[in-house]
mmCIF file of C-alpha atoms in Angstrom:
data_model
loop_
_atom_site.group_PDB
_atom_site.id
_atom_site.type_symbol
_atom_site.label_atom_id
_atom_site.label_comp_id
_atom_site.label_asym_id
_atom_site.label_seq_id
_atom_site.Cartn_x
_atom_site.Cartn_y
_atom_site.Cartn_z
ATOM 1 C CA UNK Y 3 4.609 -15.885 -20.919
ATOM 2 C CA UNK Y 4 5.622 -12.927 -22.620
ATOM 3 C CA UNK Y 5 3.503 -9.621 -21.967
ATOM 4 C CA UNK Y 6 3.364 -6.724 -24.353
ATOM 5 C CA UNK Y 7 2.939 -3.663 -23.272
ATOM 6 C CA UNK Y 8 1.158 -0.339 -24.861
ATOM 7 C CA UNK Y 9 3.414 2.111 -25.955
ATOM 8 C CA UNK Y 10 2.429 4.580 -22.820
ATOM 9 C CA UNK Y 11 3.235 1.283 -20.390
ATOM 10 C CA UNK Y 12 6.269 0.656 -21.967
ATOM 11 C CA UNK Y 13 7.312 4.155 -21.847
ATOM 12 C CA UNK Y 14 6.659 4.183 -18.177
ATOM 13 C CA UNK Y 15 8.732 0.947 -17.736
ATOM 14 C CA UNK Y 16 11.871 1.913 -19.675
ATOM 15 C CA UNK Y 17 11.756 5.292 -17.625
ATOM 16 C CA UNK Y 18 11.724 3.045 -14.020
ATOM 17 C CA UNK Y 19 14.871 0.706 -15.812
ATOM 18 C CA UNK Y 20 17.031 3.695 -16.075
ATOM 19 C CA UNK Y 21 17.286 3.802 -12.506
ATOM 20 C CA UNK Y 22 19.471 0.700 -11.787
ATOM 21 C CA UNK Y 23 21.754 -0.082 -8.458
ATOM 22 C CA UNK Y 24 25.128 0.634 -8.392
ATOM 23 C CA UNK Y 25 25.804 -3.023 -6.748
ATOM 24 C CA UNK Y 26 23.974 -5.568 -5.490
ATOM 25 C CA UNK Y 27 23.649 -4.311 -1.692
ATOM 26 C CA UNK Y 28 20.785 -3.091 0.345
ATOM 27 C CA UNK Y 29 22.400 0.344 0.095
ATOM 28 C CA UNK Y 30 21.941 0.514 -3.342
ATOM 29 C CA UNK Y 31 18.888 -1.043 -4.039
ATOM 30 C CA UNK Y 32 17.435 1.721 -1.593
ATOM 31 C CA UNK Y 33 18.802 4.719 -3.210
ATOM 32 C CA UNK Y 34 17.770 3.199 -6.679
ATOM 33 C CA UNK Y 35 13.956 3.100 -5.497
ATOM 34 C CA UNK Y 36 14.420 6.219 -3.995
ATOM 35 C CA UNK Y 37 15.891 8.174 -7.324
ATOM 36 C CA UNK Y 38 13.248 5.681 -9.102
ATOM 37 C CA UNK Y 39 10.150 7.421 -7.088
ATOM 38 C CA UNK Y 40 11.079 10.772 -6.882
ATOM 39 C CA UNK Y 41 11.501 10.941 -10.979
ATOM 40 C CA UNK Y 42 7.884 10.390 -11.191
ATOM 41 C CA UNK Y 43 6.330 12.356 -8.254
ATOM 42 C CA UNK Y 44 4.417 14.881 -9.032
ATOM 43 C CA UNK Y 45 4.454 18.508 -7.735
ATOM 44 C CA UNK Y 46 2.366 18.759 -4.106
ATOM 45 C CA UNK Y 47 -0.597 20.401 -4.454
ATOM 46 C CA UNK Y 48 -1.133 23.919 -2.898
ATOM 47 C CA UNK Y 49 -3.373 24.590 -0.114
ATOM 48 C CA UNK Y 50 -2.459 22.107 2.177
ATOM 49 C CA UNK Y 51 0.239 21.554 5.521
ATOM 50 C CA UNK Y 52 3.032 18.955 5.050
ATOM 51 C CA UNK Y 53 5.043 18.430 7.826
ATOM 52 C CA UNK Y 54 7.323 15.566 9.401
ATOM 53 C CA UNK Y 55 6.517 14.541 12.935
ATOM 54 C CA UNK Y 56 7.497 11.887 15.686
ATOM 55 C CA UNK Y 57 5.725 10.072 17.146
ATOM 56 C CA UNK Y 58 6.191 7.333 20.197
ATOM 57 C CA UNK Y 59 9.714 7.142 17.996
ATOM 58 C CA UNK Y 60 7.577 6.401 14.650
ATOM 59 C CA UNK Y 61 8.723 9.084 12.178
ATOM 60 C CA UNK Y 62 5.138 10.005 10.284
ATOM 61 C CA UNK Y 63 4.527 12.118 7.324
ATOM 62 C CA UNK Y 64 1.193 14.382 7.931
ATOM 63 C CA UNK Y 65 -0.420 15.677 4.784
ATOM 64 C CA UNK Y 66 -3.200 17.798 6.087
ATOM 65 C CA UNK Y 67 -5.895 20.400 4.123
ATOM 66 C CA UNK Y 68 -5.364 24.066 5.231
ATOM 67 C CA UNK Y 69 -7.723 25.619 7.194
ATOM 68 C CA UNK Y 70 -10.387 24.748 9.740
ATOM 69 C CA UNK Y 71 -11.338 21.056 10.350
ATOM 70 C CA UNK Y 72 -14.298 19.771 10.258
ATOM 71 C CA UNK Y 73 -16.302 19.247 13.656
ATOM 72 C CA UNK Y 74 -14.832 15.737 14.776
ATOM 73 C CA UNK Y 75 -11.494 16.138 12.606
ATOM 74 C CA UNK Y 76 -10.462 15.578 9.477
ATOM 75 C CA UNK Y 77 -11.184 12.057 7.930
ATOM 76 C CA UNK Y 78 -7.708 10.477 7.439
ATOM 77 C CA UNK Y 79 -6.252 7.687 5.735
ATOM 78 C CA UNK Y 80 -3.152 5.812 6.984
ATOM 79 C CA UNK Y 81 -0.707 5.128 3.892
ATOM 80 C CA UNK Y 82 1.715 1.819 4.254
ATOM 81 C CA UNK Y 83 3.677 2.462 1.161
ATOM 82 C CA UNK Y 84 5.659 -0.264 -0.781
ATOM 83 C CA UNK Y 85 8.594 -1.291 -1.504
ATOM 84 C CA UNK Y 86 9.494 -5.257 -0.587
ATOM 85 C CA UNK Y 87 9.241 -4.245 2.688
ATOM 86 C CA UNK Y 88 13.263 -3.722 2.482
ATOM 87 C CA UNK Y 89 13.190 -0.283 0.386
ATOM 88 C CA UNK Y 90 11.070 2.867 1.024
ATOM 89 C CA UNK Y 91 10.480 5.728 3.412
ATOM 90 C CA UNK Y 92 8.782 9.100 4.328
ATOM 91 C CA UNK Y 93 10.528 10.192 0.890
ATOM 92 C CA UNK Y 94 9.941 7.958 -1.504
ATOM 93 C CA UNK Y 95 6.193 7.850 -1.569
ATOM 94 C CA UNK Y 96 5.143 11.390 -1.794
ATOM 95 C CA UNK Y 97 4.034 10.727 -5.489
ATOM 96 C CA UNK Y 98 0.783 8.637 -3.151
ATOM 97 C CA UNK Y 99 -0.088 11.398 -1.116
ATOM 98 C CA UNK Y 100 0.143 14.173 -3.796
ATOM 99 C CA UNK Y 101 -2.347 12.744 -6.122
ATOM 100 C CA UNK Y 102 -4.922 11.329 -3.776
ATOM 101 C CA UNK Y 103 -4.751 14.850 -2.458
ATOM 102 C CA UNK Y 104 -5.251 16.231 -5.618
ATOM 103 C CA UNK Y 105 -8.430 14.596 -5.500
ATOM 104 C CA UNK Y 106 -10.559 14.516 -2.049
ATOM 105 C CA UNK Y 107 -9.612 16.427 1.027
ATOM 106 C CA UNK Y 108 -8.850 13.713 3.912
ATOM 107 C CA UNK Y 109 -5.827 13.677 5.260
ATOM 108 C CA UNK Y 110 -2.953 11.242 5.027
ATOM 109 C CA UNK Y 111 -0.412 9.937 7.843
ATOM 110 C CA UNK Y 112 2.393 8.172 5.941
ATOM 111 C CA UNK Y 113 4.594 5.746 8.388
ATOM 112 C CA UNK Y 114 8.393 5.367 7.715
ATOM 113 C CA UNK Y 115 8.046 1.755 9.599
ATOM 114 C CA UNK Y 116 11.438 -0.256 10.079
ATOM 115 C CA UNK Y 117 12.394 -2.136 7.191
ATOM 116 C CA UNK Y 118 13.572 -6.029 6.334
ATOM 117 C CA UNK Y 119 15.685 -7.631 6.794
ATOM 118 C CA UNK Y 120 17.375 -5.833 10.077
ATOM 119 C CA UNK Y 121 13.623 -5.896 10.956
ATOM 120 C CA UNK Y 122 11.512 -8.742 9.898
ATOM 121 C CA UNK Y 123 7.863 -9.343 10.940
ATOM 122 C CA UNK Y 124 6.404 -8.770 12.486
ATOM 123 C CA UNK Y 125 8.328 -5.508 13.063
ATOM 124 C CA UNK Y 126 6.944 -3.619 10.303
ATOM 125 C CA UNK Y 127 3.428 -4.307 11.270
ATOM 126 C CA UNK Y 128 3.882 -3.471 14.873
ATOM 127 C CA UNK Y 129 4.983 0.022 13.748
ATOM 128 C CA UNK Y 130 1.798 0.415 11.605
ATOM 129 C CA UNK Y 131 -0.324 -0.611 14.689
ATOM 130 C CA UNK Y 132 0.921 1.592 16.922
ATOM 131 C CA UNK Y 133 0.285 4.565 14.575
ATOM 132 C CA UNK Y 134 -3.569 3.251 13.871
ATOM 133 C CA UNK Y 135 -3.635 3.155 17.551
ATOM 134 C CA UNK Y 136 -2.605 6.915 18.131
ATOM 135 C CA UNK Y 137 -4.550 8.026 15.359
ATOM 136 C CA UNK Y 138 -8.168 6.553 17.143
ATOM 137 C CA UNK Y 139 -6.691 7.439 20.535
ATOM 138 C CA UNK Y 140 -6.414 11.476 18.907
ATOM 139 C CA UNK Y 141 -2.859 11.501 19.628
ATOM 140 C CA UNK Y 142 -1.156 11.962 16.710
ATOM 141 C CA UNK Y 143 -3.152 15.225 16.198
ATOM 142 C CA UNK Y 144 -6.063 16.744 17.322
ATOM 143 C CA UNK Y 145 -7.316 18.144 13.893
ATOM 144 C CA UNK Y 146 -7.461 14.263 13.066
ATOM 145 C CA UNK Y 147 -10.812 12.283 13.061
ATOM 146 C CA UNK Y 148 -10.122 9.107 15.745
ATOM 147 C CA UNK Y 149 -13.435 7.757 13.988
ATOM 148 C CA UNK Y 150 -13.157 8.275 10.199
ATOM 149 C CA UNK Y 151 -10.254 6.268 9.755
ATOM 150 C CA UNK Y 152 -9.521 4.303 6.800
ATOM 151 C CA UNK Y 153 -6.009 2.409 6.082
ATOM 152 C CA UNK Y 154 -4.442 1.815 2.545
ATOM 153 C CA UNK Y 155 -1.311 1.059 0.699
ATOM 154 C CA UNK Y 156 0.323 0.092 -2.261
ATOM 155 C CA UNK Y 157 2.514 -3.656 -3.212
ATOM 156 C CA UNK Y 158 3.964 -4.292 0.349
ATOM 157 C CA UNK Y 159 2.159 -1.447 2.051
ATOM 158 C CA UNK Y 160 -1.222 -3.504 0.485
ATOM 159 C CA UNK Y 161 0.039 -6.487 2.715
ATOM 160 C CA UNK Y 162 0.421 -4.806 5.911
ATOM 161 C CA UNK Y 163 -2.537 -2.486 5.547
ATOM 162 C CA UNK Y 164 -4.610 -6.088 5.199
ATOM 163 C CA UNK Y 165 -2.361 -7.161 7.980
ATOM 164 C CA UNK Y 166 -3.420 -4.607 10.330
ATOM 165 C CA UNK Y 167 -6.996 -5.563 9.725
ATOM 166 C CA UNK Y 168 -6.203 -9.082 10.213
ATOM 167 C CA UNK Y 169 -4.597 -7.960 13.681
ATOM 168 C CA UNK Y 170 -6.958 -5.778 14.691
ATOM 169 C CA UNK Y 171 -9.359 -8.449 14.248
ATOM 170 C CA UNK Y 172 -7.189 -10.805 16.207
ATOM 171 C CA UNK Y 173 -7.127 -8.152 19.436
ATOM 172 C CA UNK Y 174 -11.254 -7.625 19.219
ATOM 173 C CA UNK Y 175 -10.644 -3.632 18.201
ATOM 174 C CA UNK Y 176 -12.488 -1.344 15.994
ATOM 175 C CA UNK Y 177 -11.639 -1.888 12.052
ATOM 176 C CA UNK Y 178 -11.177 0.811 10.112
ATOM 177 C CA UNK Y 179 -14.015 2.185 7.802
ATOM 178 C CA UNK Y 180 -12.432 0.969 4.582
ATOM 179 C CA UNK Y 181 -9.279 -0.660 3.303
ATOM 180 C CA UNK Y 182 -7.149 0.688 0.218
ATOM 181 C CA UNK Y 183 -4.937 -2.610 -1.148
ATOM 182 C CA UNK Y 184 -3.005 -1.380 -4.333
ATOM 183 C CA UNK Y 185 -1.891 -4.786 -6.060
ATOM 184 C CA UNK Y 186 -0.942 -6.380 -2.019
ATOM 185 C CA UNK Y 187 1.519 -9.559 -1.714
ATOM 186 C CA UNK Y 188 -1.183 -11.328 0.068
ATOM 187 C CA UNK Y 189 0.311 -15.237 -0.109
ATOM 188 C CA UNK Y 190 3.673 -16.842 0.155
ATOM 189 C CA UNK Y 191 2.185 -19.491 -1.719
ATOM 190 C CA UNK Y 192 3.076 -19.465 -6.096
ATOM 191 C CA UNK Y 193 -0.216 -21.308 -6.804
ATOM 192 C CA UNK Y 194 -2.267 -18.639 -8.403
ATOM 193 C CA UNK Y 195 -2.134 -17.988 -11.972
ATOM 194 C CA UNK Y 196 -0.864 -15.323 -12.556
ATOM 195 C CA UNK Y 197 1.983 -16.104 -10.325
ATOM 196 C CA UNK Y 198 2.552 -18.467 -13.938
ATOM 197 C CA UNK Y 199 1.318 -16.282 -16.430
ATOM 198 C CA UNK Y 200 3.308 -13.204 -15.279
ATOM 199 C CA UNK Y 201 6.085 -15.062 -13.590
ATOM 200 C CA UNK Y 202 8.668 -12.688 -15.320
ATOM 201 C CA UNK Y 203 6.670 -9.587 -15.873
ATOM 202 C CA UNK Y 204 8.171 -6.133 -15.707
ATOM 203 C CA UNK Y 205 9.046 -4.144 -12.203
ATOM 204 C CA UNK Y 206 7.832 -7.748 -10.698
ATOM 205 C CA UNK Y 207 9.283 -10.980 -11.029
ATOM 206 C CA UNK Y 208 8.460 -14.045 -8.745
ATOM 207 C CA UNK Y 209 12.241 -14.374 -8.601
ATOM 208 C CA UNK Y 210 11.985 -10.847 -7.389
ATOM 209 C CA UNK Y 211 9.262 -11.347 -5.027
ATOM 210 C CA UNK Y 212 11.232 -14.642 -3.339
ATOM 211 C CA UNK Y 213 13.734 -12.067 -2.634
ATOM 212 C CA UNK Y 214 11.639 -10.005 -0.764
ATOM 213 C CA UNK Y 215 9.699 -12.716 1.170
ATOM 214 C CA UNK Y 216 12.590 -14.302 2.436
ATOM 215 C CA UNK Y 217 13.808 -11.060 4.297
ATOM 216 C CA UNK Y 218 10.280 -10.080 5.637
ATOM 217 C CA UNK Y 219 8.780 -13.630 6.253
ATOM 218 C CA UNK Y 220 12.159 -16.290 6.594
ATOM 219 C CA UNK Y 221 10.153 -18.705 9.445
ATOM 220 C CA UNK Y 222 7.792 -20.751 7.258
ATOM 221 C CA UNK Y 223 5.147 -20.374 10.409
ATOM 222 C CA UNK Y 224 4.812 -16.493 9.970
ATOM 223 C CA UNK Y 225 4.155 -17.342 5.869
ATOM 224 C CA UNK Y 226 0.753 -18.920 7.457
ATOM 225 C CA UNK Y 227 0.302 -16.068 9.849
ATOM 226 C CA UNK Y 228 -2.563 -14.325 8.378
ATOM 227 C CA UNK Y 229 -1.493 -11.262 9.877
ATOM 228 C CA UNK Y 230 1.787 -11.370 7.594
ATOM 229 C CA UNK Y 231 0.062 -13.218 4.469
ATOM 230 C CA UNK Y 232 -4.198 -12.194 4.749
ATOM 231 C CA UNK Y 233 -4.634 -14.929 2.409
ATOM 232 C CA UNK Y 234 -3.467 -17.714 4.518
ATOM 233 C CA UNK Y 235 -6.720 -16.740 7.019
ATOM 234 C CA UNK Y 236 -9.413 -19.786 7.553
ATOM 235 C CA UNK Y 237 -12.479 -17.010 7.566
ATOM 236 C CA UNK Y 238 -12.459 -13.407 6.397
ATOM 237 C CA UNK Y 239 -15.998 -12.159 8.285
ATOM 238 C CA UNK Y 240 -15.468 -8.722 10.136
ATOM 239 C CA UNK Y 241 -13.085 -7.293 8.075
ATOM 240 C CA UNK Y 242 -13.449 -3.624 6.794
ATOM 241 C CA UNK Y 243 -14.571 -3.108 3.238
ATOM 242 C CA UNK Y 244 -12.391 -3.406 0.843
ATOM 243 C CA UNK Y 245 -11.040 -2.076 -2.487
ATOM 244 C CA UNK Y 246 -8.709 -3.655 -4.200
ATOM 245 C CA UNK Y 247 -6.469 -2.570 -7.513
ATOM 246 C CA UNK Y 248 -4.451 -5.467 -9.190
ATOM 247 C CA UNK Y 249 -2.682 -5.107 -12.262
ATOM 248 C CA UNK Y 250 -3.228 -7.113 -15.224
ATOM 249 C CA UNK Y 251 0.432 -7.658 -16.155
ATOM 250 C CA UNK Y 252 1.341 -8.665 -12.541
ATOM 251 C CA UNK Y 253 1.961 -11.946 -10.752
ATOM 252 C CA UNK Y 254 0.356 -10.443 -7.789
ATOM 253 C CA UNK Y 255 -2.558 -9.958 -10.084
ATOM 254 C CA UNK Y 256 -4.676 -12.985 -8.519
ATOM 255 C CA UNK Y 257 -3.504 -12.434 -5.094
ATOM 256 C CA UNK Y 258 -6.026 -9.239 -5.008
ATOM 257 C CA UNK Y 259 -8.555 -11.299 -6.795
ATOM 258 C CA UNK Y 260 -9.044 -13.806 -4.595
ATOM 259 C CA UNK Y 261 -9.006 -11.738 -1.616
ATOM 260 C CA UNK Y 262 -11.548 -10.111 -2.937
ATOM 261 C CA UNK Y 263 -13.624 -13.362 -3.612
ATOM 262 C CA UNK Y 264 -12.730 -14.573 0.036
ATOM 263 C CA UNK Y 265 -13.691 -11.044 1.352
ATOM 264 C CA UNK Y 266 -16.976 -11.688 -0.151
ATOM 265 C CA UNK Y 267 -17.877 -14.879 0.575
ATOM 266 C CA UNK Y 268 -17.563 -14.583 4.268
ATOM 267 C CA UNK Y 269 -20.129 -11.297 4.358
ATOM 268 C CA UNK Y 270 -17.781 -8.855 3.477
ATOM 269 C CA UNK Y 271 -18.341 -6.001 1.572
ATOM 270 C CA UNK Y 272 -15.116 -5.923 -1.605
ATOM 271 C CA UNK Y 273 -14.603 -4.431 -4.438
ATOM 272 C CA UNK Y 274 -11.791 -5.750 -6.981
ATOM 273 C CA UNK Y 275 -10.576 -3.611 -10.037
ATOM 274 C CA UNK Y 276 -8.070 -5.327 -12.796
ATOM 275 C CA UNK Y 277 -6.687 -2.747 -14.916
ATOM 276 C CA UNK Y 278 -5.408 -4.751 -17.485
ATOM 277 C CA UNK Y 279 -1.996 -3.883 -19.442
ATOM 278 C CA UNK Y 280 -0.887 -2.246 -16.445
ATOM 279 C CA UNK Y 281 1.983 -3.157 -14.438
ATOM 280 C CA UNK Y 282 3.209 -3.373 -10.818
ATOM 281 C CA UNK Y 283 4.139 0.185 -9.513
ATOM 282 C CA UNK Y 284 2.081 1.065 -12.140
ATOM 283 C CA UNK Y 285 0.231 3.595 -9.871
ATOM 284 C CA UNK Y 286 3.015 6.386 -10.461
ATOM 285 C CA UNK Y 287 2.804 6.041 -14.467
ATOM 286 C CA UNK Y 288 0.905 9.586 -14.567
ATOM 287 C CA UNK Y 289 -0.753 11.098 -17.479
ATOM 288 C CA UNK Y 290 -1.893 7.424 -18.913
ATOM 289 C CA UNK Y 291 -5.470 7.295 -19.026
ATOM 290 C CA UNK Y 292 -5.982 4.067 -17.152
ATOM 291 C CA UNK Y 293 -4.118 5.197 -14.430
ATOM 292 C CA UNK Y 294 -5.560 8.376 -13.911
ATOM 293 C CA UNK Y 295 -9.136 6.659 -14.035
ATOM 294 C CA UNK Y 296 -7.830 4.516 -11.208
ATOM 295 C CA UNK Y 297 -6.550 7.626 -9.086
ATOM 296 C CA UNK Y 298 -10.240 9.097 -9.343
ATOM 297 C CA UNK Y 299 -11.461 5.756 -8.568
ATOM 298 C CA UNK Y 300 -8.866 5.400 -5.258
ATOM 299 C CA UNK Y 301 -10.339 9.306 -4.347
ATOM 300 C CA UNK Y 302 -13.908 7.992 -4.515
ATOM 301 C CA UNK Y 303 -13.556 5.402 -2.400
ATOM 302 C CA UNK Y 304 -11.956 6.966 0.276
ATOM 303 C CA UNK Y 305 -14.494 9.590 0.345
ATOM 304 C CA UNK Y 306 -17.158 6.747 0.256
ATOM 305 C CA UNK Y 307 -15.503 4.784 3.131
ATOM 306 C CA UNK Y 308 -14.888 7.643 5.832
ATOM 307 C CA UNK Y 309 -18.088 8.904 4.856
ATOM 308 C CA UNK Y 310 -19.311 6.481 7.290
ATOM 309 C CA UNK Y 311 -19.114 6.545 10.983
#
């Protein structure tokens, strides 16, 4: 199927094309994404601390709002960013943090987990874990909320931020207050849809999306893990609320929408948002209406989720 694009779309996606590896090699399909990401992140916003820290030998990026913290901490959200699992860091997703903090003032721990394929899964989850679990033990930082947690993330950052529910589930600890899934890999499986429809749509291929499977998930059993792929769980009940933001020009598109319906039908509070003509990664196109509408909608809910306690 072919999918046109609006002018503003198509601007966005000719701008991402320019940045093309210099060979086929891990190397330079990092740097790529990297140059790729930083050519549409916005300027951080003023009033607020930024700082790099370790932790248990996780490397985190704090964004944090100047000045005194509420009683009980600030209400944070842990960000999983994307990338295939086999590109991204602490540097490529600042562009996430920057606008959500434009918006609402909770805080944001970023983790630079280890990447496929040196590290498969369930490597990259394990790193996200151990953050959520110093963040409710209050060791990551005492300004932090341990209680007014939510987790989010966008592409393969969606997966494992559903993952870590999935797992925390599996233990018998706390969820988190809310989940953030920006169009999430949630399957291993190509019988949705839009896996079809969209099967060569732009910044997302299936092809592409093999690729990137087959270095996070290459044992067939951890493609039915639901911990790796949420969708491949038997029952969804007591998972945290959920928002989810799928793309309409994506073959991930129906991954998000039937989470959402599974979410549901097992008691659980979900929320799914198409934005049609948009396209994967199409959370950094900013200035385009749509996607700005989304942002506020992103900054709404995590205000609505932590919220709670």
């Amino acid at each position: 199927m072919s999918d046109n694009l609006d002018p503003e779309i198509q601007a966005y996606v000719d701008a991402c094309q320019r940045f093309t590896p210099t060979d086929d090699s891990i190397e330079a399909r990092r740097e790529a994404f990297l140059q790729a990401c930083r050519a549409c992140t916005p300027e951080p916003p003023s009033g607020w601390t930024i700082d790099d820290i370790t932790f248990d030998g996780l490397r985190l990026r704090r964004y944090k709002p100047s000045g005194h913290a509420p009683d009980g901490g600030w209400p944070t959200l842990l960000y999983l960013h994307g990338g295939g699992w086999n590109q991204g860091d602490l540097d490529t997703h600042d562009w996430f943090a920057y606008a959500l903090m434009q918006r609402v003032p909770v805080a944001i721990v970023a983790v630079a987990y280890r990447l496929a394929p040196e590290h498969r899964y369930p490597a990259p989850l394990e790193d996200c874990l151990a953050a959520w679990q110093g963040l409710r033990e209050g060791r990551v930082d005492p300004e932090l909320s341990r209680e007014r947690l939510i987790v989010g993330g966008d592409s393969a950052g969606g997966t494992l931020a559903a993952g870590l529910c999935m797992a925390l589930r599996r233990d018998g600890l706390p969820q988190p207050l809310g989940q953030l899934l920006i169009y999430p890999v949630l399957t291993a499986r190509e019988h949705l849809p839009s896996m079809h429809e969209h099967a060569e749509a732009p910044l997302m291929t299936v092809v592409g999306l093999r690729r990137s499977l087959a270095g996070f998930v290459p044992a067939e059993s951890d493609r039915l893990d639901p911990c790796a792929m949420p969708l491949e769980a038997q029952d969804f009940s007591g998972l945290a609320p959920a928002f989810i933001a799928v793309a309409g020009i994506d073959p991930l598109r129906d991954h998000g929408v039937a989470y959402g319906q599974a979410l549901r039908r097992d008691g659980v509070d979900a929320e799914v948002e198409v934005v049609e003509g948009l396209v994967h990664s199409g959370l950094r196109a900013f200035g385009v209406d749509r996607v700005e509408r989304l942002w506020d909608r992103l900054g709404a809910m995590a205000v609505r989720y932590t919220a709670h306690q």
